[in-house]
Amino acid sequence: MRKYTNKFLRRADPPDSGIVANVNTQLASLPPHLLALSAFIIGSASALTARYAYVRYFRRTPNSDWVTPDLLAKRRWVKGYVTSVGDADNFRIYHTPGFGWRWPLKFRRIPAAAKDLKDRTIHIRLAGVDAPEGAHFGRPAQQFSQESLAWLKAHVEGKFVYCQLLRKDQYTRIVAFVHMKPWLLPGFLAPFTGRNVSLDMLRAGWVEVYEQSGAEYGKWGKDEFLRLQAEAQVAQLGIWKYGIGGESAADYKKRYASGSEIVDTRSGGNRASSSTSATSTTTRRQATKTGIMDRFARWVRRW
């Protein structure tokens, strides 16, 4: 009976009990200070890994002041929820790193009230494009500024976007390439397959290529931006409805900054008094289809 019981108990032992016993024996033979050092190293490595994961994937960047030169140098991508659209080429996002912001795993909340969003959003400026200026500080709005603003609102406001942070401009806004989440694909693919908002606005004709100092064109290059603009001009889309004449957004800002007369670069650099609005409907209608085709022909020859 005893032999049968011992045999039964031996069979009941787990198959890896010998391995565990061997490991325990080896650990017991190690010096205590070596065990303590090993535990310290493993604990430190785990803590550093956890901190890196938190900082990289879960810690919120509250506002533009928290966007460091290191993040810009690495051209880091961030995901955010568009809380408001101020002008036709800039808006604010609430940084939403990690997960938990959307169903079915929603356990983190995005503030809705303006007072709760104060100093808690990143001001984003679309890279590579310039939109018609709205009415600010007593200045009149440029033509099509409201239509351009409406286009951007319809496409990004109240949605999650993915922004590649490039640099800070003179207004501390973060110049960025903005991509939309690809249809039926996970969001992390947005930097590779998502639609670029700057390029989409150029195709629709609601912005022009930004060609001032510090312009960013990314992997597409300036030529691609100009090509899309030329196509919109030929098709008379958006701000090009009445032709290519009129004051550019850059010239509009320069005029009000200096108080000097208008330099209408779109119509050959002719000067006009500051009392004459180069953005009026009449001025745009004076730009003929012949001028459009001439510009398109120059673009074709360049290519």
PDB file of C-alpha atoms in Angstrom:
ATOM      1  CA  MET A   1       0.000   0.000   0.000  1.00  0.00           C
ATOM      2  CA  ARG A   2       2.838   2.396   0.881  1.00  0.00           C
ATOM      3  CA  LYS A   3       4.618   1.649  -2.383  1.00  0.00           C
ATOM      4  CA  TYR A   4       1.431   2.290  -4.328  1.00  0.00           C
ATOM      5  CA  THR A   5       0.876   5.598  -2.509  1.00  0.00           C
ATOM      6  CA  ASN A   6       4.443   6.802  -3.123  1.00  0.00           C
ATOM      7  CA  LYS A   7       4.177   5.845  -6.760  1.00  0.00           C
ATOM      8  CA  PHE A   8       0.883   7.729  -7.065  1.00  0.00           C
ATOM      9  CA  LEU A   9       2.341  10.861  -5.438  1.00  0.00           C
ATOM     10  CA  ARG A  10       5.351  10.792  -7.718  1.00  0.00           C
ATOM     11  CA  ARG A  11       3.049  10.628 -10.726  1.00  0.00           C
ATOM     12  CA  ALA A  12       1.006  13.538  -9.328  1.00  0.00           C
ATOM     13  CA  ASP A  13       4.048  15.825  -9.201  1.00  0.00           C
ATOM     14  CA  PRO A  14       3.991  18.500 -11.962  1.00  0.00           C
ATOM     15  CA  PRO A  15       6.399  17.757 -14.811  1.00  0.00           C
ATOM     16  CA  ASP A  16       8.378  20.963 -14.247  1.00  0.00           C
ATOM     17  CA  SER A  17       8.796  20.545 -10.496  1.00  0.00           C
ATOM     18  CA  GLY A  18      12.344  19.367 -10.997  1.00  0.00           C
ATOM     19  CA  ILE A  19      13.225  22.461 -13.029  1.00  0.00           C
ATOM     20  CA  VAL A  20      11.712  24.781 -10.414  1.00  0.00           C
ATOM     21  CA  ALA A  21      13.556  23.025  -7.629  1.00  0.00           C
ATOM     22  CA  ASN A  22      16.807  23.283  -9.559  1.00  0.00           C
ATOM     23  CA  VAL A  23      16.326  27.034 -10.127  1.00  0.00           C
ATOM     24  CA  ASN A  24      15.499  27.590  -6.452  1.00  0.00           C
ATOM     25  CA  THR A  25      18.621  25.721  -5.454  1.00  0.00           C
ATOM     26  CA  GLN A  26      20.799  27.828  -7.755  1.00  0.00           C
ATOM     27  CA  LEU A  27      19.244  31.075  -6.510  1.00  0.00           C
ATOM     28  CA  ALA A  28      19.780  30.043  -2.911  1.00  0.00           C
ATOM     29  CA  SER A  29      23.447  29.465  -3.657  1.00  0.00           C
ATOM     30  CA  LEU A  30      23.951  33.026  -4.958  1.00  0.00           C
ATOM     31  CA  PRO A  31      25.408  35.675  -2.631  1.00  0.00           C
ATOM     32  CA  PRO A  32      22.706  37.928  -1.104  1.00  0.00           C
ATOM     33  CA  HIS A  33      24.326  41.126  -2.396  1.00  0.00           C
ATOM     34  CA  LEU A  34      24.227  39.769  -5.964  1.00  0.00           C
ATOM     35  CA  LEU A  35      20.521  38.974  -5.623  1.00  0.00           C
ATOM     36  CA  ALA A  36      19.865  42.489  -4.313  1.00  0.00           C
ATOM     37  CA  LEU A  37      21.818  44.054  -7.186  1.00  0.00           C
ATOM     38  CA  SER A  38      19.939  41.971  -9.760  1.00  0.00           C
ATOM     39  CA  ALA A  39      16.591  42.949  -8.260  1.00  0.00           C
ATOM     40  CA  PHE A  40      17.617  46.630  -8.312  1.00  0.00           C
ATOM     41  CA  ILE A  41      18.682  46.488 -11.979  1.00  0.00           C
ATOM     42  CA  ILE A  42      15.505  44.700 -13.066  1.00  0.00           C
ATOM     43  CA  GLY A  43      13.327  47.114 -11.089  1.00  0.00           C
ATOM     44  CA  SER A  44      15.118  50.171 -12.486  1.00  0.00           C
ATOM     45  CA  ALA A  45      14.852  48.907 -16.057  1.00  0.00           C
ATOM     46  CA  SER A  46      11.143  48.227 -15.595  1.00  0.00           C
ATOM     47  CA  ALA A  47      10.559  51.694 -14.130  1.00  0.00           C
ATOM     48  CA  LEU A  48      12.453  53.414 -16.959  1.00  0.00           C
ATOM     49  CA  THR A  49      10.563  51.417 -19.577  1.00  0.00           C
ATOM     50  CA  ALA A  50       7.235  52.279 -17.968  1.00  0.00           C
ATOM     51  CA  ARG A  51       8.142  55.967 -17.781  1.00  0.00           C
ATOM     52  CA  TYR A  52       9.223  56.049 -21.431  1.00  0.00           C
ATOM     53  CA  ALA A  53       5.982  54.373 -22.506  1.00  0.00           C
ATOM     54  CA  TYR A  54       3.961  56.894 -20.475  1.00  0.00           C
ATOM     55  CA  VAL A  55       5.830  59.935 -21.803  1.00  0.00           C
ATOM     56  CA  ARG A  56       5.841  58.714 -25.398  1.00  0.00           C
ATOM     57  CA  TYR A  57       2.353  57.297 -25.708  1.00  0.00           C
ATOM     58  CA  PHE A  58       0.133  58.450 -22.834  1.00  0.00           C
ATOM     59  CA  ARG A  59       1.209  61.850 -21.457  1.00  0.00           C
ATOM     60  CA  ARG A  60      -0.778  64.796 -22.807  1.00  0.00           C
ATOM     61  CA  THR A  61       0.900  67.862 -24.277  1.00  0.00           C
ATOM     62  CA  PRO A  62      -1.334  70.613 -22.823  1.00  0.00           C
ATOM     63  CA  ASN A  63      -0.613  73.444 -25.267  1.00  0.00           C
ATOM     64  CA  SER A  64       1.893  74.880 -27.729  1.00  0.00           C
ATOM     65  CA  ASP A  65       4.212  76.052 -24.945  1.00  0.00           C
ATOM     66  CA  TRP A  66       4.802  72.412 -24.027  1.00  0.00           C
ATOM     67  CA  VAL A  67       5.914  71.467 -27.537  1.00  0.00           C
ATOM     68  CA  THR A  68       9.672  71.224 -27.051  1.00  0.00           C
ATOM     69  CA  PRO A  69      12.430  71.729 -29.649  1.00  0.00           C
ATOM     70  CA  ASP A  70      13.131  68.008 -29.316  1.00  0.00           C
ATOM     71  CA  LEU A  71       9.605  67.111 -30.447  1.00  0.00           C
ATOM     72  CA  LEU A  72       9.921  69.470 -33.406  1.00  0.00           C
ATOM     73  CA  ALA A  73      13.371  68.177 -34.352  1.00  0.00           C
ATOM     74  CA  LYS A  74      12.001  64.615 -34.404  1.00  0.00           C
ATOM     75  CA  ARG A  75       8.943  65.771 -36.371  1.00  0.00           C
ATOM     76  CA  ARG A  76       6.794  63.832 -33.957  1.00  0.00           C
ATOM     77  CA  TRP A  77       3.242  62.785 -34.872  1.00  0.00           C
ATOM     78  CA  VAL A  78       0.479  63.492 -32.366  1.00  0.00           C
ATOM     79  CA  LYS A  79      -3.217  62.656 -32.378  1.00  0.00           C
ATOM     80  CA  GLY A  80      -5.756  65.228 -31.307  1.00  0.00           C
ATOM     81  CA  TYR A  81      -9.423  66.180 -31.343  1.00  0.00           C
ATOM     82  CA  VAL A  82     -10.235  69.425 -33.191  1.00  0.00           C
ATOM     83  CA  THR A  83     -12.084  71.616 -30.685  1.00  0.00           C
ATOM     84  CA  SER A  84     -12.349  74.794 -32.782  1.00  0.00           C
ATOM     85  CA  VAL A  85     -11.399  76.269 -36.157  1.00  0.00           C
ATOM     86  CA  GLY A  86     -10.350  79.911 -35.935  1.00  0.00           C
ATOM     87  CA  ASP A  87      -9.312  80.719 -39.496  1.00  0.00           C
ATOM     88  CA  ALA A  88      -9.213  78.858 -42.784  1.00  0.00           C
ATOM     89  CA  ASP A  89      -5.649  77.644 -42.228  1.00  0.00           C
ATOM     90  CA  ASN A  90      -5.429  77.048 -38.471  1.00  0.00           C
ATOM     91  CA  PHE A  91      -7.338  75.368 -35.655  1.00  0.00           C
ATOM     92  CA  ARG A  92      -6.930  73.987 -32.130  1.00  0.00           C
ATOM     93  CA  ILE A  93      -6.609  70.363 -31.046  1.00  0.00           C
ATOM     94  CA  TYR A  94      -6.960  68.683 -27.676  1.00  0.00           C
ATOM     95  CA  HIS A  95      -4.066  66.211 -27.533  1.00  0.00           C
ATOM     96  CA  THR A  96      -5.409  62.664 -27.093  1.00  0.00           C
ATOM     97  CA  PRO A  97      -2.455  60.267 -26.718  1.00  0.00           C
ATOM     98  CA  GLY A  98      -2.815  56.548 -26.172  1.00  0.00           C
ATOM     99  CA  PHE A  99      -6.244  54.954 -26.012  1.00  0.00           C
ATOM    100  CA  GLY A 100      -9.462  55.424 -24.080  1.00  0.00           C
ATOM    101  CA  TRP A 101     -10.826  58.429 -25.983  1.00  0.00           C
ATOM    102  CA  ARG A 102     -13.335  56.608 -28.195  1.00  0.00           C
ATOM    103  CA  TRP A 103     -15.844  53.822 -27.889  1.00  0.00           C
ATOM    104  CA  PRO A 104     -15.828  50.928 -27.125  1.00  0.00           C
ATOM    105  CA  LEU A 105     -12.889  51.648 -24.783  1.00  0.00           C
ATOM    106  CA  LYS A 106     -13.862  55.192 -23.850  1.00  0.00           C
ATOM    107  CA  PHE A 107     -12.816  56.049 -20.302  1.00  0.00           C
ATOM    108  CA  ARG A 108     -11.059  59.405 -20.879  1.00  0.00           C
ATOM    109  CA  ARG A 109     -12.979  62.631 -21.408  1.00  0.00           C
ATOM    110  CA  ILE A 110     -12.420  65.599 -23.732  1.00  0.00           C
ATOM    111  CA  PRO A 111     -13.663  68.866 -22.172  1.00  0.00           C
ATOM    112  CA  ALA A 112     -16.490  70.569 -24.027  1.00  0.00           C
ATOM    113  CA  ALA A 113     -16.781  73.958 -22.294  1.00  0.00           C
ATOM    114  CA  ALA A 114     -14.538  76.785 -23.488  1.00  0.00           C
ATOM    115  CA  LYS A 115     -13.416  77.565 -19.928  1.00  0.00           C
ATOM    116  CA  ASP A 116     -12.289  73.956 -19.465  1.00  0.00           C
ATOM    117  CA  LEU A 117     -10.259  74.105 -22.689  1.00  0.00           C
ATOM    118  CA  LYS A 118      -8.399  77.306 -21.798  1.00  0.00           C
ATOM    119  CA  ASP A 119      -4.615  76.733 -22.066  1.00  0.00           C
ATOM    120  CA  ARG A 120      -5.270  73.052 -22.764  1.00  0.00           C
ATOM    121  CA  THR A 121      -5.192  72.958 -26.576  1.00  0.00           C
ATOM    122  CA  ILE A 122      -2.430  73.081 -29.194  1.00  0.00           C
ATOM    123  CA  HIS A 123      -2.773  75.771 -31.860  1.00  0.00           C
ATOM    124  CA  ILE A 124      -2.078  74.153 -35.253  1.00  0.00           C
ATOM    125  CA  ARG A 125      -1.176  76.040 -38.451  1.00  0.00           C
ATOM    126  CA  LEU A 126      -1.528  74.106 -41.730  1.00  0.00           C
ATOM    127  CA  ALA A 127       1.849  73.718 -43.432  1.00  0.00           C
ATOM    128  CA  GLY A 128       2.540  74.800 -47.002  1.00  0.00           C
ATOM    129  CA  VAL A 129      -0.663  76.754 -47.658  1.00  0.00           C
ATOM    130  CA  ASP A 130      -2.146  80.204 -47.063  1.00  0.00           C
ATOM    131  CA  ALA A 131      -5.884  80.911 -46.873  1.00  0.00           C
ATOM    132  CA  PRO A 132      -7.781  84.172 -47.422  1.00  0.00           C
ATOM    133  CA  GLU A 133      -7.676  86.363 -44.324  1.00  0.00           C
ATOM    134  CA  GLY A 134     -10.822  86.827 -42.278  1.00  0.00           C
ATOM    135  CA  ALA A 135     -11.935  90.071 -40.663  1.00  0.00           C
ATOM    136  CA  HIS A 136      -9.718  90.815 -37.645  1.00  0.00           C
ATOM    137  CA  PHE A 137      -8.825  93.933 -35.656  1.00  0.00           C
ATOM    138  CA  GLY A 138     -11.078  96.138 -37.762  1.00  0.00           C
ATOM    139  CA  ARG A 139      -9.626  94.926 -41.056  1.00  0.00           C
ATOM    140  CA  PRO A 140     -12.013  93.796 -43.787  1.00  0.00           C
ATOM    141  CA  ALA A 141     -12.089  90.137 -44.740  1.00  0.00           C
ATOM    142  CA  GLN A 142     -10.642  88.945 -48.007  1.00  0.00           C
ATOM    143  CA  GLN A 143     -13.011  87.550 -50.573  1.00  0.00           C
ATOM    144  CA  PHE A 144     -13.819  83.855 -50.111  1.00  0.00           C
ATOM    145  CA  SER A 145     -12.465  83.837 -46.540  1.00  0.00           C
ATOM    146  CA  GLN A 146     -15.804  82.603 -45.181  1.00  0.00           C
ATOM    147  CA  GLU A 147     -16.132  79.895 -47.829  1.00  0.00           C
ATOM    148  CA  SER A 148     -12.592  78.702 -47.173  1.00  0.00           C
ATOM    149  CA  LEU A 149     -13.264  78.655 -43.423  1.00  0.00           C
ATOM    150  CA  ALA A 150     -16.490  76.709 -43.964  1.00  0.00           C
ATOM    151  CA  TRP A 151     -14.609  74.063 -45.985  1.00  0.00           C
ATOM    152  CA  LEU A 152     -12.055  73.519 -43.211  1.00  0.00           C
ATOM    153  CA  LYS A 153     -14.722  73.405 -40.503  1.00  0.00           C
ATOM    154  CA  ALA A 154     -16.700  70.803 -42.422  1.00  0.00           C
ATOM    155  CA  HIS A 155     -13.654  68.565 -42.829  1.00  0.00           C
ATOM    156  CA  VAL A 156     -11.876  68.728 -39.448  1.00  0.00           C
ATOM    157  CA  GLU A 157     -13.982  70.312 -36.691  1.00  0.00           C
ATOM    158  CA  GLY A 158     -15.141  67.777 -34.117  1.00  0.00           C
ATOM    159  CA  LYS A 159     -12.915  65.053 -35.566  1.00  0.00           C
ATOM    160  CA  PHE A 160      -9.679  63.316 -34.624  1.00  0.00           C
ATOM    161  CA  VAL A 161      -6.669  64.298 -36.726  1.00  0.00           C
ATOM    162  CA  TYR A 162      -3.012  63.301 -36.840  1.00  0.00           C
ATOM    163  CA  CYS A 163      -0.469  66.137 -36.902  1.00  0.00           C
ATOM    164  CA  GLN A 164       3.232  66.006 -37.739  1.00  0.00           C
ATOM    165  CA  LEU A 165       4.786  68.805 -35.696  1.00  0.00           C
ATOM    166  CA  LEU A 166       7.304  70.803 -37.762  1.00  0.00           C
ATOM    167  CA  ARG A 167       8.102  74.166 -36.163  1.00  0.00           C
ATOM    168  CA  LYS A 168       6.686  77.156 -34.268  1.00  0.00           C
ATOM    169  CA  ASP A 169       5.776  80.282 -36.180  1.00  0.00           C
ATOM    170  CA  GLN A 170       5.978  83.889 -34.998  1.00  0.00           C
ATOM    171  CA  TYR A 171       2.591  83.548 -33.286  1.00  0.00           C
ATOM    172  CA  THR A 172       3.713  80.414 -31.351  1.00  0.00           C
ATOM    173  CA  ARG A 173       1.386  78.275 -33.458  1.00  0.00           C
ATOM    174  CA  ILE A 174       2.678  74.839 -34.390  1.00  0.00           C
ATOM    175  CA  VAL A 175       3.136  74.480 -38.141  1.00  0.00           C
ATOM    176  CA  ALA A 176       2.127  70.922 -39.002  1.00  0.00           C
ATOM    177  CA  PHE A 177       1.084  68.524 -41.717  1.00  0.00           C
ATOM    178  CA  VAL A 178      -2.394  67.319 -40.804  1.00  0.00           C
ATOM    179  CA  HIS A 179      -3.731  63.934 -41.888  1.00  0.00           C
ATOM    180  CA  MET A 180      -7.202  62.494 -41.516  1.00  0.00           C
ATOM    181  CA  LYS A 181      -7.794  58.943 -40.287  1.00  0.00           C
ATOM    182  CA  PRO A 182      -7.935  56.581 -43.299  1.00  0.00           C
ATOM    183  CA  TRP A 183     -11.302  55.019 -44.045  1.00  0.00           C
ATOM    184  CA  LEU A 184     -11.767  51.540 -42.505  1.00  0.00           C
ATOM    185  CA  LEU A 185      -8.126  51.421 -41.390  1.00  0.00           C
ATOM    186  CA  PRO A 186      -6.603  51.905 -37.921  1.00  0.00           C
ATOM    187  CA  GLY A 187      -5.580  55.422 -36.973  1.00  0.00           C
ATOM    188  CA  PHE A 188      -1.874  54.659 -36.607  1.00  0.00           C
ATOM    189  CA  LEU A 189      -1.754  54.341 -40.418  1.00  0.00           C
ATOM    190  CA  ALA A 190      -2.827  57.984 -40.857  1.00  0.00           C
ATOM    191  CA  PRO A 191       0.754  59.285 -41.321  1.00  0.00           C
ATOM    192  CA  PHE A 192       1.146  56.890 -44.253  1.00  0.00           C
ATOM    193  CA  THR A 193      -2.281  56.575 -45.865  1.00  0.00           C
ATOM    194  CA  GLY A 194      -4.421  59.383 -44.424  1.00  0.00           C
ATOM    195  CA  ARG A 195      -5.465  62.335 -46.586  1.00  0.00           C
ATOM    196  CA  ASN A 196      -3.335  65.468 -46.189  1.00  0.00           C
ATOM    197  CA  VAL A 197      -5.577  68.446 -45.367  1.00  0.00           C
ATOM    198  CA  SER A 198      -3.226  71.019 -46.963  1.00  0.00           C
ATOM    199  CA  LEU A 199      -3.204  69.146 -50.273  1.00  0.00           C
ATOM    200  CA  ASP A 200      -6.964  68.584 -50.189  1.00  0.00           C
ATOM    201  CA  MET A 201      -7.572  72.312 -49.693  1.00  0.00           C
ATOM    202  CA  LEU A 202      -5.274  73.088 -52.623  1.00  0.00           C
ATOM    203  CA  ARG A 203      -7.184  70.627 -54.827  1.00  0.00           C
ATOM    204  CA  ALA A 204     -10.466  72.248 -53.835  1.00  0.00           C
ATOM    205  CA  GLY A 205      -9.051  75.709 -54.554  1.00  0.00           C
ATOM    206  CA  TRP A 206      -9.643  77.195 -51.098  1.00  0.00           C
ATOM    207  CA  VAL A 207      -5.997  78.016 -50.337  1.00  0.00           C
ATOM    208  CA  GLU A 208      -2.881  79.026 -52.230  1.00  0.00           C
ATOM    209  CA  VAL A 209       0.695  77.824 -51.855  1.00  0.00           C
ATOM    210  CA  TYR A 210       2.546  79.492 -48.990  1.00  0.00           C
ATOM    211  CA  GLU A 211       5.859  80.736 -50.411  1.00  0.00           C
ATOM    212  CA  GLN A 212       7.179  82.930 -47.612  1.00  0.00           C
ATOM    213  CA  SER A 213      10.156  82.280 -45.344  1.00  0.00           C
ATOM    214  CA  GLY A 214      10.013  78.987 -43.458  1.00  0.00           C
ATOM    215  CA  ALA A 215       7.582  77.309 -45.852  1.00  0.00           C
ATOM    216  CA  GLU A 216       7.268  73.532 -45.381  1.00  0.00           C
ATOM    217  CA  TYR A 217       6.354  71.160 -48.213  1.00  0.00           C
ATOM    218  CA  GLY A 218       7.404  67.812 -46.746  1.00  0.00           C
ATOM    219  CA  LYS A 219       7.994  64.744 -48.889  1.00  0.00           C
ATOM    220  CA  TRP A 220       5.734  66.140 -51.637  1.00  0.00           C
ATOM    221  CA  GLY A 221       7.944  69.152 -52.420  1.00  0.00           C
ATOM    222  CA  LYS A 222       6.998  72.624 -53.578  1.00  0.00           C
ATOM    223  CA  ASP A 223       6.452  71.515 -57.184  1.00  0.00           C
ATOM    224  CA  GLU A 224       3.616  69.198 -56.153  1.00  0.00           C
ATOM    225  CA  PHE A 225       1.961  71.998 -54.200  1.00  0.00           C
ATOM    226  CA  LEU A 226       2.247  74.336 -57.201  1.00  0.00           C
ATOM    227  CA  ARG A 227       0.902  71.642 -59.543  1.00  0.00           C
ATOM    228  CA  LEU A 228      -2.250  71.190 -57.456  1.00  0.00           C
ATOM    229  CA  GLN A 229      -2.701  74.954 -57.262  1.00  0.00           C
ATOM    230  CA  ALA A 230      -2.365  75.291 -61.048  1.00  0.00           C
ATOM    231  CA  GLU A 231      -4.992  72.596 -61.605  1.00  0.00           C
ATOM    232  CA  ALA A 232      -7.426  74.417 -59.308  1.00  0.00           C
ATOM    233  CA  GLN A 233      -6.726  77.699 -61.121  1.00  0.00           C
ATOM    234  CA  VAL A 234      -7.414  76.195 -64.536  1.00  0.00           C
ATOM    235  CA  ALA A 235     -10.659  74.667 -63.243  1.00  0.00           C
ATOM    236  CA  GLN A 236     -11.542  77.983 -61.548  1.00  0.00           C
ATOM    237  CA  LEU A 237     -12.244  76.295 -58.235  1.00  0.00           C
ATOM    238  CA  GLY A 238     -12.671  78.036 -54.901  1.00  0.00           C
ATOM    239  CA  ILE A 239     -10.793  81.321 -54.613  1.00  0.00           C
ATOM    240  CA  TRP A 240      -9.891  81.063 -58.319  1.00  0.00           C
ATOM    241  CA  LYS A 241     -13.542  81.319 -59.391  1.00  0.00           C
ATOM    242  CA  TYR A 242     -12.973  84.702 -61.061  1.00  0.00           C
ATOM    243  CA  GLY A 243      -9.408  84.058 -62.197  1.00  0.00           C
ATOM    244  CA  ILE A 244      -5.926  84.459 -60.786  1.00  0.00           C
ATOM    245  CA  GLY A 245      -6.032  88.227 -60.318  1.00  0.00           C
ATOM    246  CA  GLY A 246      -6.368  89.750 -56.905  1.00  0.00           C
ATOM    247  CA  GLU A 247      -4.343  90.265 -53.781  1.00  0.00           C
ATOM    248  CA  SER A 248      -2.745  87.211 -52.216  1.00  0.00           C
ATOM    249  CA  ALA A 249      -3.097  86.512 -48.507  1.00  0.00           C
ATOM    250  CA  ALA A 250       0.607  87.267 -48.050  1.00  0.00           C
ATOM    251  CA  ASP A 251       0.303  90.657 -49.775  1.00  0.00           C
ATOM    252  CA  TYR A 252      -2.820  91.455 -47.769  1.00  0.00           C
ATOM    253  CA  LYS A 253      -0.913  90.927 -44.518  1.00  0.00           C
ATOM    254  CA  LYS A 254       2.069  92.931 -45.740  1.00  0.00           C
ATOM    255  CA  ARG A 255      -0.162  95.810 -46.783  1.00  0.00           C
ATOM    256  CA  TYR A 256      -1.788  96.132 -43.395  1.00  0.00           C
ATOM    257  CA  ALA A 257       1.496  95.588 -41.575  1.00  0.00           C
ATOM    258  CA  SER A 258       3.242  98.420 -43.447  1.00  0.00           C
ATOM    259  CA  GLY A 259       0.280 100.639 -44.317  1.00  0.00           C
ATOM    260  CA  SER A 260       1.752 101.028 -47.802  1.00  0.00           C
ATOM    261  CA  GLU A 261       0.112 100.735 -51.177  1.00  0.00           C
ATOM    262  CA  ILE A 262      -0.939  97.380 -52.524  1.00  0.00           C
ATOM    263  CA  VAL A 263       1.445  95.321 -54.601  1.00  0.00           C
ATOM    264  CA  ASP A 264      -0.713  92.992 -56.675  1.00  0.00           C
ATOM    265  CA  THR A 265       1.684  90.156 -57.432  1.00  0.00           C
ATOM    266  CA  ARG A 266      -0.950  88.037 -59.164  1.00  0.00           C
ATOM    267  CA  SER A 267      -1.485  90.624 -61.889  1.00  0.00           C
ATOM    268  CA  GLY A 268       2.154  91.315 -62.672  1.00  0.00           C
ATOM    269  CA  GLY A 269       3.269  93.444 -59.730  1.00  0.00           C
ATOM    270  CA  ASN A 270       1.166  96.531 -60.570  1.00  0.00           C
ATOM    271  CA  ARG A 271       0.684  98.930 -57.699  1.00  0.00           C
ATOM    272  CA  ALA A 272      -2.601 100.357 -56.498  1.00  0.00           C
ATOM    273  CA  SER A 273      -3.558 102.742 -53.753  1.00  0.00           C
ATOM    274  CA  SER A 274      -4.424 101.254 -50.387  1.00  0.00           C
ATOM    275  CA  SER A 275      -7.951 102.578 -50.735  1.00  0.00           C
ATOM    276  CA  THR A 276      -8.539 100.164 -53.625  1.00  0.00           C
ATOM    277  CA  SER A 277      -9.367  96.626 -52.563  1.00  0.00           C
ATOM    278  CA  ALA A 278      -7.595  94.158 -54.791  1.00  0.00           C
ATOM    279  CA  THR A 279      -9.704  91.379 -53.397  1.00  0.00           C
ATOM    280  CA  SER A 280     -13.011  92.722 -54.599  1.00  0.00           C
ATOM    281  CA  THR A 281     -15.265  90.734 -56.880  1.00  0.00           C
ATOM    282  CA  THR A 282     -14.696  93.212 -59.703  1.00  0.00           C
ATOM    283  CA  THR A 283     -10.922  92.725 -59.596  1.00  0.00           C
ATOM    284  CA  ARG A 284     -11.190  88.958 -59.698  1.00  0.00           C
ATOM    285  CA  ARG A 285     -13.599  89.057 -62.626  1.00  0.00           C
ATOM    286  CA  GLN A 286     -11.101  91.146 -64.586  1.00  0.00           C
ATOM    287  CA  ALA A 287      -8.741  88.163 -64.666  1.00  0.00           C
ATOM    288  CA  THR A 288      -9.584  86.447 -67.957  1.00  0.00           C
ATOM    289  CA  LYS A 289      -9.437  82.822 -68.946  1.00  0.00           C
ATOM    290  CA  THR A 290      -6.579  83.726 -71.273  1.00  0.00           C
ATOM    291  CA  GLY A 291      -4.463  84.648 -68.268  1.00  0.00           C
ATOM    292  CA  ILE A 292      -5.310  81.346 -66.646  1.00  0.00           C
ATOM    293  CA  MET A 293      -4.299  79.352 -69.702  1.00  0.00           C
ATOM    294  CA  ASP A 294      -1.065  81.316 -70.037  1.00  0.00           C
ATOM    295  CA  ARG A 295      -0.128  80.395 -66.497  1.00  0.00           C
ATOM    296  CA  PHE A 296      -1.074  76.780 -67.088  1.00  0.00           C
ATOM    297  CA  ALA A 297       1.074  76.699 -70.241  1.00  0.00           C
ATOM    298  CA  ARG A 298       4.060  78.004 -68.281  1.00  0.00           C
ATOM    299  CA  TRP A 299       3.505  75.280 -65.689  1.00  0.00           C
ATOM    300  CA  VAL A 300       3.362  72.575 -68.428  1.00  0.00           C
ATOM    301  CA  ARG A 301       6.615  73.816 -69.952  1.00  0.00           C
ATOM    302  CA  ARG A 302       8.286  73.745 -66.549  1.00  0.00           C
ATOM    303  CA  TRP A 303       7.306  70.090 -66.169  1.00  0.00           C
TER     304      TRP A 303
END
